[in-house]
Short mmCIF file of N, CA and C in Angstrom, two decimals:
data_model
loop_
_atom_site.label_atom_id
_atom_site.label_comp_id
_atom_site.label_asym_id
_atom_site.label_seq_id
_atom_site.Cartn_x
_atom_site.Cartn_y
_atom_site.Cartn_z
N UNK Q 1376 68.44 82.91 169.90
CA UNK Q 1376 68.26 81.54 170.32
C UNK Q 1376 68.97 80.58 169.36
N UNK Q 1377 69.62 79.57 169.88
CA UNK Q 1377 70.27 78.59 169.01
C UNK Q 1377 69.25 77.77 168.24
N UNK Q 1378 69.59 77.45 167.01
CA UNK Q 1378 68.74 76.60 166.17
C UNK Q 1378 69.61 75.59 165.44
N UNK Q 1379 68.98 74.53 164.99
CA UNK Q 1379 69.65 73.57 164.14
C UNK Q 1379 68.69 73.18 163.02
N UNK Q 1380 69.23 72.77 161.91
CA UNK Q 1380 68.41 72.38 160.77
C UNK Q 1380 68.55 70.88 160.54
N UNK Q 1381 67.42 70.22 160.37
CA UNK Q 1381 67.38 68.79 160.09
C UNK Q 1381 66.87 68.63 158.67
N UNK Q 1382 67.68 68.02 157.82
CA UNK Q 1382 67.32 67.82 156.42
C UNK Q 1382 67.00 66.35 156.19
N UNK Q 1383 65.99 66.11 155.36
CA UNK Q 1383 65.62 64.73 155.02
C UNK Q 1383 64.93 64.70 153.67
N UNK Q 1384 64.97 63.52 153.03
CA UNK Q 1384 64.34 63.30 151.73
C UNK Q 1384 63.23 62.28 151.87
N UNK Q 1385 62.15 62.51 151.15
CA UNK Q 1385 61.03 61.59 151.11
C UNK Q 1385 60.91 61.07 149.68
N UNK Q 1386 61.14 59.75 149.44
CA UNK Q 1386 61.12 59.23 148.08
C UNK Q 1386 59.72 59.04 147.50
N UNK Q 1387 58.71 58.85 148.39
CA UNK Q 1387 57.34 58.71 147.91
C UNK Q 1387 56.39 59.34 148.92
N UNK Q 1388 55.22 59.72 148.47
CA UNK Q 1388 54.25 60.37 149.35
C UNK Q 1388 53.91 59.46 150.52
N UNK Q 1389 53.96 60.00 151.72
CA UNK Q 1389 53.62 59.22 152.91
C UNK Q 1389 53.42 60.15 154.11
N UNK Q 1390 52.86 59.57 155.16
CA UNK Q 1390 52.69 60.29 156.42
C UNK Q 1390 54.04 60.26 157.14
N UNK Q 1391 54.52 61.43 157.58
CA UNK Q 1391 55.85 61.55 158.17
C UNK Q 1391 55.75 62.14 159.57
N UNK Q 1392 56.50 61.51 160.49
CA UNK Q 1392 56.64 62.06 161.84
C UNK Q 1392 58.12 62.27 162.10
N UNK Q 1393 58.46 63.44 162.62
CA UNK Q 1393 59.83 63.77 163.02
C UNK Q 1393 59.77 64.26 164.45
N UNK Q 1394 60.40 63.51 165.36
CA UNK Q 1394 60.33 63.80 166.79
C UNK Q 1394 61.71 63.92 167.38
N UNK Q 1395 61.83 64.70 168.46
CA UNK Q 1395 63.08 64.87 169.20
C UNK Q 1395 62.90 64.26 170.59
N UNK Q 1396 63.90 63.46 171.01
CA UNK Q 1396 63.86 62.76 172.29
C UNK Q 1396 65.09 63.08 173.12
N UNK Q 1397 64.95 63.02 174.46
CA UNK Q 1397 66.11 63.18 175.32
C UNK Q 1397 66.77 61.82 175.54
N UNK Q 1398 67.81 61.78 176.34
CA UNK Q 1398 68.58 60.54 176.58
C UNK Q 1398 67.75 59.45 177.25
N UNK Q 1399 66.70 59.83 177.95
CA UNK Q 1399 65.85 58.85 178.64
C UNK Q 1399 64.71 58.35 177.75
N UNK Q 1400 64.66 58.83 176.51
CA UNK Q 1400 63.62 58.40 175.58
C UNK Q 1400 62.33 59.18 175.66
N UNK Q 1401 62.33 60.27 176.43
CA UNK Q 1401 61.13 61.10 176.54
C UNK Q 1401 61.04 62.02 175.33
N UNK Q 1402 59.84 62.10 174.74
CA UNK Q 1402 59.65 62.98 173.59
C UNK Q 1402 59.69 64.43 174.05
N UNK Q 1403 60.60 65.21 173.45
CA UNK Q 1403 60.76 66.63 173.78
C UNK Q 1403 59.87 67.49 172.91
N UNK Q 1404 59.84 67.14 171.61
CA UNK Q 1404 59.06 67.95 170.67
C UNK Q 1404 58.74 67.14 169.42
N UNK Q 1405 57.57 67.42 168.86
CA UNK Q 1405 57.14 66.83 167.58
C UNK Q 1405 57.33 67.92 166.53
N UNK Q 1406 58.26 67.72 165.59
CA UNK Q 1406 58.56 68.74 164.60
C UNK Q 1406 57.74 68.59 163.33
N UNK Q 1407 57.45 67.36 162.93
CA UNK Q 1407 56.64 67.10 161.74
C UNK Q 1407 55.65 66.00 162.08
N UNK Q 1408 54.41 66.16 161.65
CA UNK Q 1408 53.37 65.17 161.89
C UNK Q 1408 52.29 65.35 160.81
N UNK Q 1409 52.66 65.06 159.56
CA UNK Q 1409 51.76 65.35 158.44
C UNK Q 1409 52.10 64.51 157.22
N UNK Q 1410 51.22 64.53 156.24
CA UNK Q 1410 51.49 63.90 154.95
C UNK Q 1410 52.41 64.79 154.14
N UNK Q 1411 53.43 64.19 153.53
CA UNK Q 1411 54.36 64.94 152.69
C UNK Q 1411 54.46 64.27 151.32
N UNK Q 1412 54.68 65.09 150.30
CA UNK Q 1412 54.88 64.59 148.96
C UNK Q 1412 56.37 64.30 148.76
N UNK Q 1413 56.74 63.56 147.73
CA UNK Q 1413 58.16 63.27 147.50
C UNK Q 1413 58.97 64.56 147.34
N UNK Q 1414 60.17 64.56 147.91
CA UNK Q 1414 61.04 65.73 147.80
C UNK Q 1414 62.00 65.83 148.96
N UNK Q 1415 62.75 66.93 148.97
CA UNK Q 1415 63.71 67.23 150.04
C UNK Q 1415 63.10 68.26 150.97
N UNK Q 1416 63.32 68.07 152.25
CA UNK Q 1416 62.74 68.96 153.26
C UNK Q 1416 63.82 69.37 154.26
N UNK Q 1417 63.58 70.51 154.89
CA UNK Q 1417 64.48 71.02 155.93
C UNK Q 1417 63.61 71.61 157.02
N UNK Q 1418 63.81 71.15 158.24
CA UNK Q 1418 63.06 71.63 159.40
C UNK Q 1418 64.03 72.34 160.32
N UNK Q 1419 63.68 73.54 160.74
CA UNK Q 1419 64.50 74.28 161.70
C UNK Q 1419 63.96 74.04 163.10
N UNK Q 1420 64.82 73.54 163.97
CA UNK Q 1420 64.46 73.25 165.35
C UNK Q 1420 65.06 74.32 166.24
N UNK Q 1421 64.21 75.08 166.89
CA UNK Q 1421 64.66 76.13 167.81
C UNK Q 1421 64.87 75.49 169.19
N UNK Q 1422 66.10 75.53 169.65
CA UNK Q 1422 66.48 74.86 170.90
C UNK Q 1422 66.35 75.85 172.05
N UNK Q 1423 65.15 76.31 172.32
CA UNK Q 1423 64.98 77.34 173.33
C UNK Q 1423 64.93 76.82 174.75
N UNK Q 1424 64.33 75.64 174.96
CA UNK Q 1424 64.16 75.14 176.32
C UNK Q 1424 65.07 73.95 176.65
N UNK Q 1425 65.87 73.51 175.70
CA UNK Q 1425 66.71 72.34 175.93
C UNK Q 1425 68.05 72.73 176.56
N UNK Q 1426 68.53 71.89 177.44
CA UNK Q 1426 69.86 72.08 178.02
C UNK Q 1426 70.90 71.48 177.09
N UNK Q 1427 72.15 71.82 177.32
CA UNK Q 1427 73.23 71.18 176.56
C UNK Q 1427 73.22 69.69 176.85
N UNK Q 1428 73.50 68.88 175.84
CA UNK Q 1428 73.53 67.44 176.03
C UNK Q 1428 73.29 66.70 174.74
N UNK Q 1429 73.08 65.40 174.87
CA UNK Q 1429 72.84 64.53 173.72
C UNK Q 1429 71.35 64.29 173.59
N UNK Q 1430 70.85 64.46 172.39
CA UNK Q 1430 69.45 64.23 172.06
C UNK Q 1430 69.39 63.35 170.82
N UNK Q 1431 68.22 62.83 170.54
CA UNK Q 1431 68.00 62.00 169.37
C UNK Q 1431 66.80 62.52 168.60
N UNK Q 1432 66.86 62.41 167.28
CA UNK Q 1432 65.67 62.70 166.50
C UNK Q 1432 65.35 61.49 165.65
N UNK Q 1433 64.06 61.23 165.50
CA UNK Q 1433 63.59 60.05 164.77
C UNK Q 1433 62.64 60.50 163.67
N UNK Q 1434 62.91 60.01 162.46
CA UNK Q 1434 62.00 60.23 161.35
C UNK Q 1434 61.31 58.90 161.07
N UNK Q 1435 59.98 58.94 160.94
CA UNK Q 1435 59.19 57.73 160.71
C UNK Q 1435 58.22 57.95 159.57
N UNK Q 1436 58.13 56.96 158.68
CA UNK Q 1436 57.10 56.89 157.66
C UNK Q 1436 56.43 55.54 157.79
N UNK Q 1437 55.53 55.22 156.87
CA UNK Q 1437 54.83 53.94 156.97
C UNK Q 1437 55.76 52.74 156.78
N UNK Q 1438 56.87 52.93 156.04
CA UNK Q 1438 57.76 51.80 155.79
C UNK Q 1438 59.23 52.10 156.08
N UNK Q 1439 59.49 53.13 156.88
CA UNK Q 1439 60.88 53.52 157.17
C UNK Q 1439 60.94 54.20 158.52
N UNK Q 1440 62.02 53.94 159.26
CA UNK Q 1440 62.25 54.61 160.53
C UNK Q 1440 63.76 54.72 160.73
N UNK Q 1441 64.21 55.90 161.14
CA UNK Q 1441 65.64 56.10 161.40
C UNK Q 1441 65.81 57.06 162.56
N UNK Q 1442 66.75 56.74 163.44
CA UNK Q 1442 67.06 57.59 164.59
C UNK Q 1442 68.50 58.03 164.49
N UNK Q 1443 68.72 59.33 164.74
CA UNK Q 1443 70.08 59.88 164.71
C UNK Q 1443 70.34 60.70 165.96
N UNK Q 1444 71.63 60.80 166.29
CA UNK Q 1444 72.07 61.53 167.47
C UNK Q 1444 72.31 62.99 167.14
N UNK Q 1445 72.01 63.86 168.09
CA UNK Q 1445 72.22 65.30 167.94
C UNK Q 1445 72.81 65.81 169.26
N UNK Q 1446 73.88 66.57 169.18
CA UNK Q 1446 74.52 67.14 170.37
C UNK Q 1446 74.23 68.63 170.41
N UNK Q 1447 73.68 69.07 171.55
CA UNK Q 1447 73.36 70.49 171.74
C UNK Q 1447 74.38 71.08 172.69
N UNK Q 1448 75.02 72.14 172.25
CA UNK Q 1448 75.98 72.87 173.07
C UNK Q 1448 75.56 74.32 173.09
N UNK Q 1449 75.32 74.85 174.27
CA UNK Q 1449 74.93 76.26 174.38
C UNK Q 1449 76.09 77.08 174.87
#
């Protein structure tokens, strides 16, 4: 099965959510939903049920939010 790795850094302890969305904004999967301590993290996303296309992933903390594009090609 195809997989991709999403890497991110947390500068201070906080509650972190990492979600994957399709082009219509529907949440496909919640990858992280927990408190994390400061550090670097890597999450492996197994793309088992997704079709080829453009997806977005969003990382959210109490004072930060960022969305990035991800292209899946099978």
